């Protein structure tokens, strides 16, 4: 993708914010190098490029938000599309929203499919990862005694859904532990290999674990059960639009994600990908006239909802495509390395995330040994207006740091200085 500096400014309406004029003759103070032909690592450290991205997010800069893994803000263009369509919807909703706006969801499906590298007929648009994954968890035909293999680091709401199936249907949930941080991808694969049994019918795993940002070798794990009567469900809440991959290449059956995390789509958007041969047998969570239909839209029967919300996913995809997912992935890793490099010499600093690119992306979790996680989180928030996420797991605890593309290096400098002060002077 080629993109000029002026192209960016016009796309994101950021000229004013940067003090640049958008007039063609003087669009930029100096040459804007074409992105094409430059390595993603090179662009990842090009602060002129990222300044334009940062200015596209109308966030509150009196706070430093390092919890984008929870939920992310949207760029201005997404918020404006949402406002525009909400106003239009309310003109005469049964007509303007249902008749005019709702059909446009089909283009959103196509654009999402292109971003996911999958056929549009395998993509359902949902409200979040929970809805996507619950649709699968409650939609599979399983017999009493059938085993579901997952980890003790999978998302609690998904574990609860499986627990409910245990109580109702007599299935068996098996949770394995995985080493944290993992020494290698193979160490994770072998933990899964050891957890499989003759009765395993489902493997449910995160692509990227929310607690530490650890990337799991999903393809290799799916290969363990290839040719067996085992279905693989991936929780992609943190990997989609963060890591550059095509969903079908994971070699799994189902993939659910939130789009309000790394895609910066409106809050309340998600995606469910189902491999085409699995659509027919999957029961919809909300009933459809024909439960065994092979039309993916049978999984979207949620009743009346605000149509502008999924429509504005289109603007988020536009924004994502203009950056390029590979460049975004490289930038998010660069930001992670930026703060880790500046803290790792601190006494007691302990990183619970591997820095191997095959095992992580832009999220990392650290601990200052001897400083309670809760106290450090509270100190950063109350004394420095820095938002982090406290993580507590039986194997480890720490603060999860998840910057986004709108995070500036200055903000990370502030965070680093605050942690250093906490470590050296106490809190
Ligand atoms: C790994 C993982 N899965 C699922 C979810 C649920 O996402 P949502 O609340 O958007 O449904 C989260 C939320 O943080 C998550 O981290």
GROMACS .gro file of C-alpha atoms and ligand atoms in nm:
model
  443
    1UNK     CA    1   0.000   0.000   0.000
    2UNK     CA    2   0.140   0.339  -0.092
    3UNK     CA    3   0.035   0.637   0.116
    4UNK     CA    4   0.168   0.989   0.104
    5UNK     CA    5   0.186   1.225   0.397
    6UNK     CA    6  -0.091   1.431   0.238
    7UNK     CA    7  -0.300   1.118   0.187
    8UNK     CA    8  -0.280   1.050   0.556
    9UNK     CA    9  -0.363   1.400   0.660
   10UNK     CA   10  -0.666   1.410   0.436
   11UNK     CA   11  -0.784   1.066   0.542
   12UNK     CA   12  -0.770   1.133   0.909
   13UNK     CA   13  -0.851   1.502   0.910
   14UNK     CA   14  -0.552   1.552   1.131
   15UNK     CA   15  -0.394   1.847   0.953
   16UNK     CA   16  -0.526   2.106   1.191
   17UNK     CA   17  -0.430   1.908   1.496
   18UNK     CA   18  -0.074   1.891   1.372
   19UNK     CA   19  -0.059   2.251   1.261
   20UNK     CA   20  -0.007   2.141   0.902
   21UNK     CA   21  -0.197   2.288   0.614
   22UNK     CA   22  -0.377   2.052   0.380
   23UNK     CA   23  -0.328   2.275   0.077
   24UNK     CA   24  -0.167   2.059  -0.194
   25UNK     CA   25   0.124   2.297  -0.247
   26UNK     CA   26   0.238   2.303   0.113
   27UNK     CA   27   0.085   1.990   0.255
   28UNK     CA   28   0.386   1.880   0.448
   29UNK     CA   29   0.693   2.025   0.612
   30UNK     CA   30   0.935   1.810   0.415
   31UNK     CA   31   0.906   1.492   0.214
   32UNK     CA   32   0.674   1.218   0.332
   33UNK     CA   33   0.845   0.898   0.233
   34UNK     CA   34   0.630   0.644   0.055
   35UNK     CA   35   0.561   0.361   0.292
   36UNK     CA   36   0.582   0.102   0.019
   37UNK     CA   37   0.928  -0.051   0.004
   38UNK     CA   38   1.014   0.039   0.363
   39UNK     CA   39   1.038  -0.236   0.620
   40UNK     CA   40   0.767  -0.249   0.883
   41UNK     CA   41   1.034  -0.210   1.152
   42UNK     CA   42   1.152   0.110   0.986
   43UNK     CA   43   0.801   0.257   0.974
   44UNK     CA   44   0.741   0.139   1.332
   45UNK     CA   45   0.993   0.396   1.456
   46UNK     CA   46   0.892   0.682   1.223
   47UNK     CA   47   0.746   0.929   1.474
   48UNK     CA   48   0.621   1.164   1.199
   49UNK     CA   49   0.403   0.886   1.065
   50UNK     CA   50   0.265   0.789   1.406
   51UNK     CA   51   0.202   1.151   1.505
   52UNK     CA   52  -0.067   1.160   1.238
   53UNK     CA   53  -0.223   0.841   1.374
   54UNK     CA   54  -0.210   0.978   1.730
   55UNK     CA   55  -0.388   1.297   1.625
   56UNK     CA   56  -0.669   1.095   1.467
   57UNK     CA   57  -0.786   0.980   1.812
   58UNK     CA   58  -0.972   1.248   2.011
   59UNK     CA   59  -0.874   1.091   2.343
   60UNK     CA   60  -0.831   1.261   2.679
   61UNK     CA   61  -0.459   1.334   2.698
   62UNK     CA   62  -0.493   1.434   3.062
   63UNK     CA   63  -0.497   1.060   3.121
   64UNK     CA   64  -0.247   0.804   2.997
   65UNK     CA   65  -0.446   0.501   2.897
   66UNK     CA   66  -0.233   0.189   2.902
   67UNK     CA   67  -0.531  -0.044   2.915
   68UNK     CA   68  -0.634  -0.073   2.554
   69UNK     CA   69  -0.652  -0.450   2.591
   70UNK     CA   70  -0.972  -0.399   2.790
   71UNK     CA   71  -1.142  -0.174   2.539
   72UNK     CA   72  -1.001   0.083   2.301
   73UNK     CA   73  -1.122   0.426   2.195
   74UNK     CA   74  -1.214   0.482   1.830
   75UNK     CA   75  -1.060   0.732   1.589
   76UNK     CA   76  -1.257   1.048   1.512
   77UNK     CA   77  -1.378   0.915   1.176
   78UNK     CA   78  -1.542   0.615   1.344
   79UNK     CA   79  -1.710   0.830   1.607
   80UNK     CA   80  -1.838   1.073   1.344
   81UNK     CA   81  -1.986   0.794   1.131
   82UNK     CA   82  -2.159   0.660   1.439
   83UNK     CA   83  -2.305   0.999   1.532
   84UNK     CA   84  -2.415   1.066   1.174
   85UNK     CA   85  -2.595   0.733   1.138
   86UNK     CA   86  -2.750   0.747   1.484
   87UNK     CA   87  -2.908   1.083   1.399
   88UNK     CA   88  -3.028   0.945   1.066
   89UNK     CA   89  -3.168   0.630   1.232
   90UNK     CA   90  -3.382   0.837   1.460
   91UNK     CA   91  -3.552   1.020   1.172
   92UNK     CA   92  -3.797   0.729   1.131
   93UNK     CA   93  -3.617   0.418   1.258
   94UNK     CA   94  -3.839   0.151   1.106
   95UNK     CA   95  -3.767   0.304   0.768
   96UNK     CA   96  -3.434   0.489   0.791
   97UNK     CA   97  -3.260   0.234   1.013
   98UNK     CA   98  -3.411  -0.093   0.894
   99UNK     CA   99  -3.473  -0.015   0.528
  100UNK     CA  100  -3.186   0.222   0.450
  101UNK     CA  101  -2.905   0.148   0.688
  102UNK     CA  102  -2.931  -0.222   0.775
  103UNK     CA  103  -2.863  -0.354   0.422
  104UNK     CA  104  -2.527  -0.174   0.435
  105UNK     CA  105  -2.413  -0.431   0.691
  106UNK     CA  106  -2.337  -0.661   0.400
  107UNK     CA  107  -2.053  -0.437   0.288
  108UNK     CA  108  -1.918  -0.438   0.643
  109UNK     CA  109  -1.921  -0.818   0.627
  110UNK     CA  110  -1.724  -0.810   0.303
  111UNK     CA  111  -1.472  -0.562   0.436
  112UNK     CA  112  -1.427  -0.760   0.758
  113UNK     CA  113  -1.382  -1.074   0.553
  114UNK     CA  114  -1.106  -0.912   0.350
  115UNK     CA  115  -0.931  -0.801   0.669
  116UNK     CA  116  -0.969  -1.152   0.814
  117UNK     CA  117  -0.851  -1.319   0.492
  118UNK     CA  118  -1.169  -1.531   0.492
  119UNK     CA  119  -1.483  -1.565   0.277
  120UNK     CA  120  -1.762  -1.321   0.369
  121UNK     CA  121  -2.006  -1.612   0.400
  122UNK     CA  122  -1.802  -1.738   0.697
  123UNK     CA  123  -1.820  -1.410   0.893
  124UNK     CA  124  -2.092  -1.323   1.143
  125UNK     CA  125  -2.101  -0.974   1.293
  126UNK     CA  126  -2.163  -0.986   1.668
  127UNK     CA  127  -2.154  -0.746   1.962
  128UNK     CA  128  -1.836  -0.875   2.125
  129UNK     CA  129  -1.609  -1.176   2.170
  130UNK     CA  130  -1.832  -1.309   2.446
  131UNK     CA  131  -2.131  -1.332   2.213
  132UNK     CA  132  -1.916  -1.488   1.940
  133UNK     CA  133  -1.765  -1.753   2.165
  134UNK     CA  134  -2.083  -1.826   2.361
  135UNK     CA  135  -2.256  -1.888   2.029
  136UNK     CA  136  -2.007  -2.166   1.964
  137UNK     CA  137  -1.981  -2.299   2.319
  138UNK     CA  138  -2.359  -2.335   2.352
  139UNK     CA  139  -2.412  -2.427   1.987
  140UNK     CA  140  -2.205  -2.748   1.968
  141UNK     CA  141  -2.361  -3.093   1.997
  142UNK     CA  142  -2.172  -3.270   2.277
  143UNK     CA  143  -2.247  -3.589   2.471
  144UNK     CA  144  -2.208  -3.648   2.848
  145UNK     CA  145  -1.846  -3.740   2.916
  146UNK     CA  146  -1.711  -3.555   2.612
  147UNK     CA  147  -1.405  -3.356   2.710
  148UNK     CA  148  -1.320  -2.994   2.639
  149UNK     CA  149  -0.953  -2.908   2.672
  150UNK     CA  150  -0.855  -2.553   2.763
  151UNK     CA  151  -0.604  -2.371   2.983
  152UNK     CA  152  -0.622  -2.212   3.327
  153UNK     CA  153  -0.539  -1.881   3.155
  154UNK     CA  154  -0.841  -1.870   2.926
  155UNK     CA  155  -1.092  -1.590   2.972
  156UNK     CA  156  -1.310  -1.644   3.283
  157UNK     CA  157  -1.638  -1.575   3.101
  158UNK     CA  158  -1.562  -1.849   2.851
  159UNK     CA  159  -1.463  -2.088   3.130
  160UNK     CA  160  -1.795  -2.006   3.300
  161UNK     CA  161  -1.981  -2.092   2.981
  162UNK     CA  162  -1.811  -2.433   2.969
  163UNK     CA  163  -1.881  -2.484   3.341
  164UNK     CA  164  -2.248  -2.422   3.268
  165UNK     CA  165  -2.237  -2.691   3.000
  166UNK     CA  166  -2.074  -2.925   3.252
  167UNK     CA  167  -2.368  -2.869   3.488
  168UNK     CA  168  -2.636  -2.895   3.220
  169UNK     CA  169  -2.495  -3.155   2.984
  170UNK     CA  170  -2.240  -3.355   3.180
  171UNK     CA  171  -1.945  -3.266   2.961
  172UNK     CA  172  -1.602  -3.252   3.126
  173UNK     CA  173  -1.378  -2.944   3.125
  174UNK     CA  174  -1.004  -3.006   3.150
  175UNK     CA  175  -0.776  -2.708   3.216
  176UNK     CA  176  -0.403  -2.739   3.164
  177UNK     CA  177  -0.134  -2.502   3.291
  178UNK     CA  178   0.110  -2.347   3.051
  179UNK     CA  179   0.454  -2.214   3.147
  180UNK     CA  180   0.464  -1.836   3.200
  181UNK     CA  181   0.655  -1.689   3.033
  182UNK     CA  182   0.686  -1.983   2.797
  183UNK     CA  183   1.045  -2.080   2.706
  184UNK     CA  184   0.935  -2.178   2.353
  185UNK     CA  185   0.633  -2.241   2.133
  186UNK     CA  186   0.704  -2.611   2.162
  187UNK     CA  187   0.669  -2.594   2.542
  188UNK     CA  188   0.309  -2.479   2.493
  189UNK     CA  189   0.236  -2.738   2.225
  190UNK     CA  190   0.361  -3.016   2.450
  191UNK     CA  191   0.138  -2.898   2.738
  192UNK     CA  192  -0.161  -2.932   2.504
  193UNK     CA  193  -0.038  -3.267   2.371
  194UNK     CA  194  -0.025  -3.400   2.726
  195UNK     CA  195  -0.378  -3.273   2.797
  196UNK     CA  196  -0.546  -3.454   2.507
  197UNK     CA  197  -0.728  -3.779   2.565
  198UNK     CA  198  -0.944  -4.024   2.371
  199UNK     CA  199  -1.248  -3.835   2.494
  200UNK     CA  200  -1.137  -3.488   2.383
  201UNK     CA  201  -1.395  -3.341   2.146
  202UNK     CA  202  -1.312  -2.971   2.170
  203UNK     CA  203  -0.995  -2.767   2.217
  204UNK     CA  204  -1.068  -2.410   2.328
  205UNK     CA  205  -0.774  -2.170   2.346
  206UNK     CA  206  -0.674  -1.807   2.328
  207UNK     CA  207  -0.470  -1.688   2.033
  208UNK     CA  208  -0.328  -1.421   2.263
  209UNK     CA  209  -0.377  -1.458   2.636
  210UNK     CA  210  -0.521  -1.147   2.796
  211UNK     CA  211  -0.323  -1.188   3.122
  212UNK     CA  212   0.024  -1.154   2.970
  213UNK     CA  213  -0.018  -1.103   2.595
  214UNK     CA  214   0.134  -1.446   2.529
  215UNK     CA  215   0.072  -1.567   2.173
  216UNK     CA  216  -0.013  -1.934   2.151
  217UNK     CA  217   0.106  -2.149   1.859
  218UNK     CA  218  -0.251  -2.213   1.748
  219UNK     CA  219  -0.163  -2.373   1.415
  220UNK     CA  220   0.070  -2.626   1.575
  221UNK     CA  221  -0.187  -2.707   1.845
  222UNK     CA  222  -0.460  -2.752   1.582
  223UNK     CA  223  -0.224  -2.985   1.395
  224UNK     CA  224  -0.216  -3.212   1.702
  225UNK     CA  225  -0.582  -3.303   1.648
  226UNK     CA  226  -0.600  -3.290   1.269
  227UNK     CA  227  -0.785  -3.591   1.131
  228UNK     CA  228  -0.949  -3.663   1.467
  229UNK     CA  229  -1.308  -3.587   1.566
  230UNK     CA  230  -1.201  -3.275   1.760
  231UNK     CA  231  -1.313  -2.918   1.692
  232UNK     CA  232  -1.090  -2.621   1.773
  233UNK     CA  233  -1.227  -2.289   1.900
  234UNK     CA  234  -1.001  -1.985   1.913
  235UNK     CA  235  -1.057  -1.683   2.135
  236UNK     CA  236  -0.903  -1.413   1.918
  237UNK     CA  237  -1.012  -1.114   2.129
  238UNK     CA  238  -0.654  -0.984   2.144
  239UNK     CA  239  -0.498  -1.104   1.822
  240UNK     CA  240  -0.741  -0.975   1.560
  241UNK     CA  241  -0.620  -0.646   1.403
  242UNK     CA  242  -0.313  -0.664   1.631
  243UNK     CA  243  -0.118  -0.949   1.471
  244UNK     CA  244  -0.103  -0.989   1.092
  245UNK     CA  245  -0.254  -1.327   0.998
  246UNK     CA  246  -0.541  -1.477   0.799
  247UNK     CA  247  -0.794  -1.659   1.018
  248UNK     CA  248  -0.833  -1.968   0.795
  249UNK     CA  249  -0.454  -2.023   0.808
  250UNK     CA  250  -0.482  -2.106   1.177
  251UNK     CA  251  -0.630  -2.441   1.075
  252UNK     CA  252  -0.912  -2.423   1.330
  253UNK     CA  253  -1.293  -2.438   1.315
  254UNK     CA  254  -1.416  -2.125   1.497
  255UNK     CA  255  -1.263  -1.786   1.577
  256UNK     CA  256  -1.431  -1.519   1.792
  257UNK     CA  257  -1.303  -1.166   1.853
  258UNK     CA  258  -1.407  -0.827   1.986
  259UNK     CA  259  -1.357  -0.543   1.742
  260UNK     CA  260  -1.359  -0.271   2.013
  261UNK     CA  261  -1.012  -0.372   2.129
  262UNK     CA  262  -0.744  -0.374   1.862
  263UNK     CA  263  -0.948  -0.268   1.559
  264UNK     CA  264  -1.073   0.044   1.743
  265UNK     CA  265  -1.422  -0.021   1.606
  266UNK     CA  266  -1.722   0.111   1.802
  267UNK     CA  267  -1.774  -0.027   2.150
  268UNK     CA  268  -2.010  -0.322   2.118
  269UNK     CA  269  -1.876  -0.489   1.803
  270UNK     CA  270  -1.740  -0.837   1.745
  271UNK     CA  271  -1.676  -1.100   1.484
  272UNK     CA  272  -1.736  -1.473   1.462
  273UNK     CA  273  -1.571  -1.677   1.189
  274UNK     CA  274  -1.701  -2.029   1.133
  275UNK     CA  275  -1.542  -2.266   0.881
  276UNK     CA  276  -1.811  -2.321   0.618
  277UNK     CA  277  -1.864  -2.694   0.683
  278UNK     CA  278  -1.930  -2.617   1.053
  279UNK     CA  279  -2.205  -2.356   0.999
  280UNK     CA  280  -2.491  -2.599   0.930
  281UNK     CA  281  -2.446  -2.816   1.244
  282UNK     CA  282  -2.391  -2.516   1.479
  283UNK     CA  283  -2.703  -2.425   1.680
  284UNK     CA  284  -2.769  -2.049   1.685
  285UNK     CA  285  -2.773  -1.889   2.031
  286UNK     CA  286  -3.082  -1.690   1.933
  287UNK     CA  287  -3.318  -1.916   1.742
  288UNK     CA  288  -3.363  -1.886   1.367
  289UNK     CA  289  -3.642  -2.020   1.143
  290UNK     CA  290  -3.405  -2.287   1.018
  291UNK     CA  291  -3.156  -2.383   1.289
  292UNK     CA  292  -2.952  -2.600   1.054
  293UNK     CA  293  -2.924  -2.333   0.785
  294UNK     CA  294  -2.582  -2.299   0.630
  295UNK     CA  295  -2.627  -1.921   0.608
  296UNK     CA  296  -2.393  -1.755   0.860
  297UNK     CA  297  -2.660  -1.486   0.916
  298UNK     CA  298  -2.857  -1.737   1.124
  299UNK     CA  299  -2.608  -1.647   1.401
  300UNK     CA  300  -2.709  -1.280   1.397
  301UNK     CA  301  -3.075  -1.305   1.510
  302UNK     CA  302  -3.045  -1.076   1.812
  303UNK     CA  303  -3.360  -0.867   1.759
  304UNK     CA  304  -3.359  -0.489   1.733
  305UNK     CA  305  -3.022  -0.325   1.790
  306UNK     CA  306  -2.852   0.006   1.700
  307UNK     CA  307  -2.752  -0.061   1.337
  308UNK     CA  308  -2.509   0.237   1.322
  309UNK     CA  309  -2.276   0.053   1.561
  310UNK     CA  310  -2.181  -0.235   1.328
  311UNK     CA  311  -2.190  -0.001   1.026
  312UNK     CA  312  -1.915   0.215   1.173
  313UNK     CA  313  -1.687  -0.091   1.175
  314UNK     CA  314  -1.628   0.010   0.812
  315UNK     CA  315  -1.452   0.330   0.916
  316UNK     CA  316  -1.236   0.138   1.162
  317UNK     CA  317  -1.136  -0.102   0.883
  318UNK     CA  318  -1.056   0.191   0.658
  319UNK     CA  319  -0.827   0.328   0.929
  320UNK     CA  320  -0.666  -0.011   0.986
  321UNK     CA  321  -0.604  -0.066   0.615
  322UNK     CA  322  -0.445   0.275   0.577
  323UNK     CA  323  -0.196   0.189   0.849
  324UNK     CA  324  -0.158  -0.176   0.740
  325UNK     CA  325  -0.184  -0.457   0.994
  326UNK     CA  326   0.181  -0.562   0.959
  327UNK     CA  327   0.295  -0.206   1.033
  328UNK     CA  328   0.058  -0.183   1.327
  329UNK     CA  329   0.187  -0.512   1.467
  330UNK     CA  330   0.546  -0.387   1.437
  331UNK     CA  331   0.457  -0.054   1.601
  332UNK     CA  332   0.281  -0.221   1.892
  333UNK     CA  333   0.588  -0.441   1.951
  334UNK     CA  334   0.811  -0.136   1.922
  335UNK     CA  335   0.606   0.043   2.191
  336UNK     CA  336   0.624  -0.265   2.414
  337UNK     CA  337   1.002  -0.282   2.372
  338UNK     CA  338   1.033   0.091   2.431
  339UNK     CA  339   0.900   0.077   2.787
  340UNK     CA  340   1.044  -0.264   2.874
  341UNK     CA  341   1.395  -0.156   2.764
  342UNK     CA  342   1.374   0.144   2.994
  343UNK     CA  343   1.257  -0.052   3.299
  344UNK     CA  344   1.433  -0.385   3.278
  345UNK     CA  345   1.741  -0.280   3.474
  346UNK     CA  346   1.527  -0.188   3.776
  347UNK     CA  347   1.583  -0.406   4.078
  348UNK     CA  348   1.291  -0.643   4.117
  349UNK     CA  349   1.162  -0.589   3.763
  350UNK     CA  350   1.019  -0.917   3.639
  351UNK     CA  351   0.853  -0.959   3.299
  352UNK     CA  352   0.589  -1.230   3.270
  353UNK     CA  353   0.580  -1.203   2.891
  354UNK     CA  354   0.834  -1.348   2.650
  355UNK     CA  355   0.976  -1.091   2.407
  356UNK     CA  356   1.013  -1.350   2.132
  357UNK     CA  357   0.797  -1.221   1.842
  358UNK     CA  358   0.659  -1.572   1.800
  359UNK     CA  359   0.529  -1.558   2.155
  360UNK     CA  360   0.394  -1.204   2.201
  361UNK     CA  361   0.282  -0.879   2.042
  362UNK     CA  362   0.229  -0.535   2.195
  363UNK     CA  363   0.098  -0.641   2.537
  364UNK     CA  364   0.324  -0.728   2.829
  365UNK     CA  365   0.283  -0.782   3.202
  366UNK     CA  366   0.547  -0.695   3.459
  367UNK     CA  367   0.591  -0.712   3.830
  368UNK     CA  368   0.811  -0.519   4.069
  369UNK     CA  369   0.898  -0.792   4.314
  370UNK     CA  370   0.816  -0.673   4.665
  371UNK     CA  371   0.567  -0.407   4.553
  372UNK     CA  372   0.204  -0.528   4.569
  373UNK     CA  373   0.040  -0.508   4.228
  374UNK     CA  374  -0.268  -0.337   4.365
  375UNK     CA  375  -0.059  -0.065   4.534
  376UNK     CA  376   0.149   0.002   4.223
  377UNK     CA  377  -0.162   0.024   4.004
  378UNK     CA  378  -0.330   0.262   4.249
  379UNK     CA  379  -0.016   0.476   4.273
  380UNK     CA  380   0.014   0.509   3.896
  381UNK     CA  381  -0.351   0.605   3.864
  382UNK     CA  382  -0.386   0.846   4.153
  383UNK     CA  383  -0.045   1.014   4.139
  384UNK     CA  384   0.021   1.001   3.764
  385UNK     CA  385  -0.317   0.949   3.589
  386UNK     CA  386  -0.185   0.633   3.428
  387UNK     CA  387  -0.437   0.356   3.365
  388UNK     CA  388  -0.299   0.000   3.385
  389UNK     CA  389  -0.455  -0.341   3.449
  390UNK     CA  390  -0.385  -0.546   3.760
  391UNK     CA  391  -0.340  -0.917   3.689
  392UNK     CA  392  -0.366  -1.187   3.952
  393UNK     CA  393  -0.328  -1.551   3.860
  394UNK     CA  394  -0.221  -1.835   4.091
  395UNK     CA  395   0.108  -1.865   3.896
  396UNK     CA  396   0.196  -1.493   3.867
  397UNK     CA  397   0.075  -1.141   3.921
  398UNK     CA  398   0.165  -0.805   3.771
  399UNK     CA  399   0.048  -0.499   3.583
  400UNK     CA  400  -0.055  -0.549   3.224
  401UNK     CA  401   0.051  -0.267   2.993
  402UNK     CA  402  -0.129  -0.237   2.661
  403UNK     CA  403  -0.053   0.079   2.464
  404UNK     CA  404  -0.228   0.137   2.130
  405UNK     CA  405  -0.132   0.308   1.804
  406UNK     CA  406  -0.238   0.643   1.947
  407UNK     CA  407   0.000   0.613   2.243
  408UNK     CA  408   0.294   0.853   2.219
  409UNK     CA  409   0.653   0.793   2.328
  410UNK     CA  410   0.618   1.090   2.564
  411UNK     CA  411   0.335   0.909   2.741
  412UNK     CA  412   0.550   0.598   2.775
  413UNK     CA  413   0.837   0.814   2.908
  414UNK     CA  414   0.600   0.945   3.172
  415UNK     CA  415   0.495   0.591   3.264
  416UNK     CA  416   0.858   0.474   3.283
  417UNK     CA  417   0.954   0.767   3.505
  418UNK     CA  418   0.660   0.700   3.736
  419UNK     CA  419   0.751   0.331   3.778
  420UNK     CA  420   1.117   0.418   3.839
  421UNK     CA  421   1.016   0.667   4.105
  422UNK     CA  422   0.791   0.408   4.266
  423UNK     CA  423   1.072   0.152   4.268
  424UNK     CA  424   1.343   0.387   4.394
  425UNK     CA  425   1.155   0.614   4.635
  426UNK     CA  426   0.869   0.383   4.736
  427UNK     CA  427   0.500   0.453   4.700
  428LIG     C1  428  -0.910  -1.323   2.597
  428LIG     C2  429  -1.043  -1.255   2.603
  428LIG     N1  430  -1.150  -1.320   2.556
  428LIG     C3  431  -1.273  -1.265   2.559
  428LIG     C4  432  -1.293  -1.140   2.612
  428LIG     C5  433  -1.431  -1.085   2.616
  428LIG     O1  434  -1.440  -0.971   2.535
  428LIG     P1  435  -1.575  -0.888   2.535
  428LIG     O2  436  -1.593  -0.835   2.672
  428LIG     O3  437  -1.550  -0.783   2.434
  428LIG     O4  438  -1.683  -0.982   2.498
  428LIG     C6  439  -1.185  -1.069   2.662
  428LIG     C7  440  -1.203  -0.934   2.719
  428LIG     O5  441  -1.114  -0.871   2.770
  428LIG     C8  442  -1.056  -1.129   2.657
  428LIG     O6  443  -0.950  -1.065   2.706
   0.00000   0.00000   0.00000
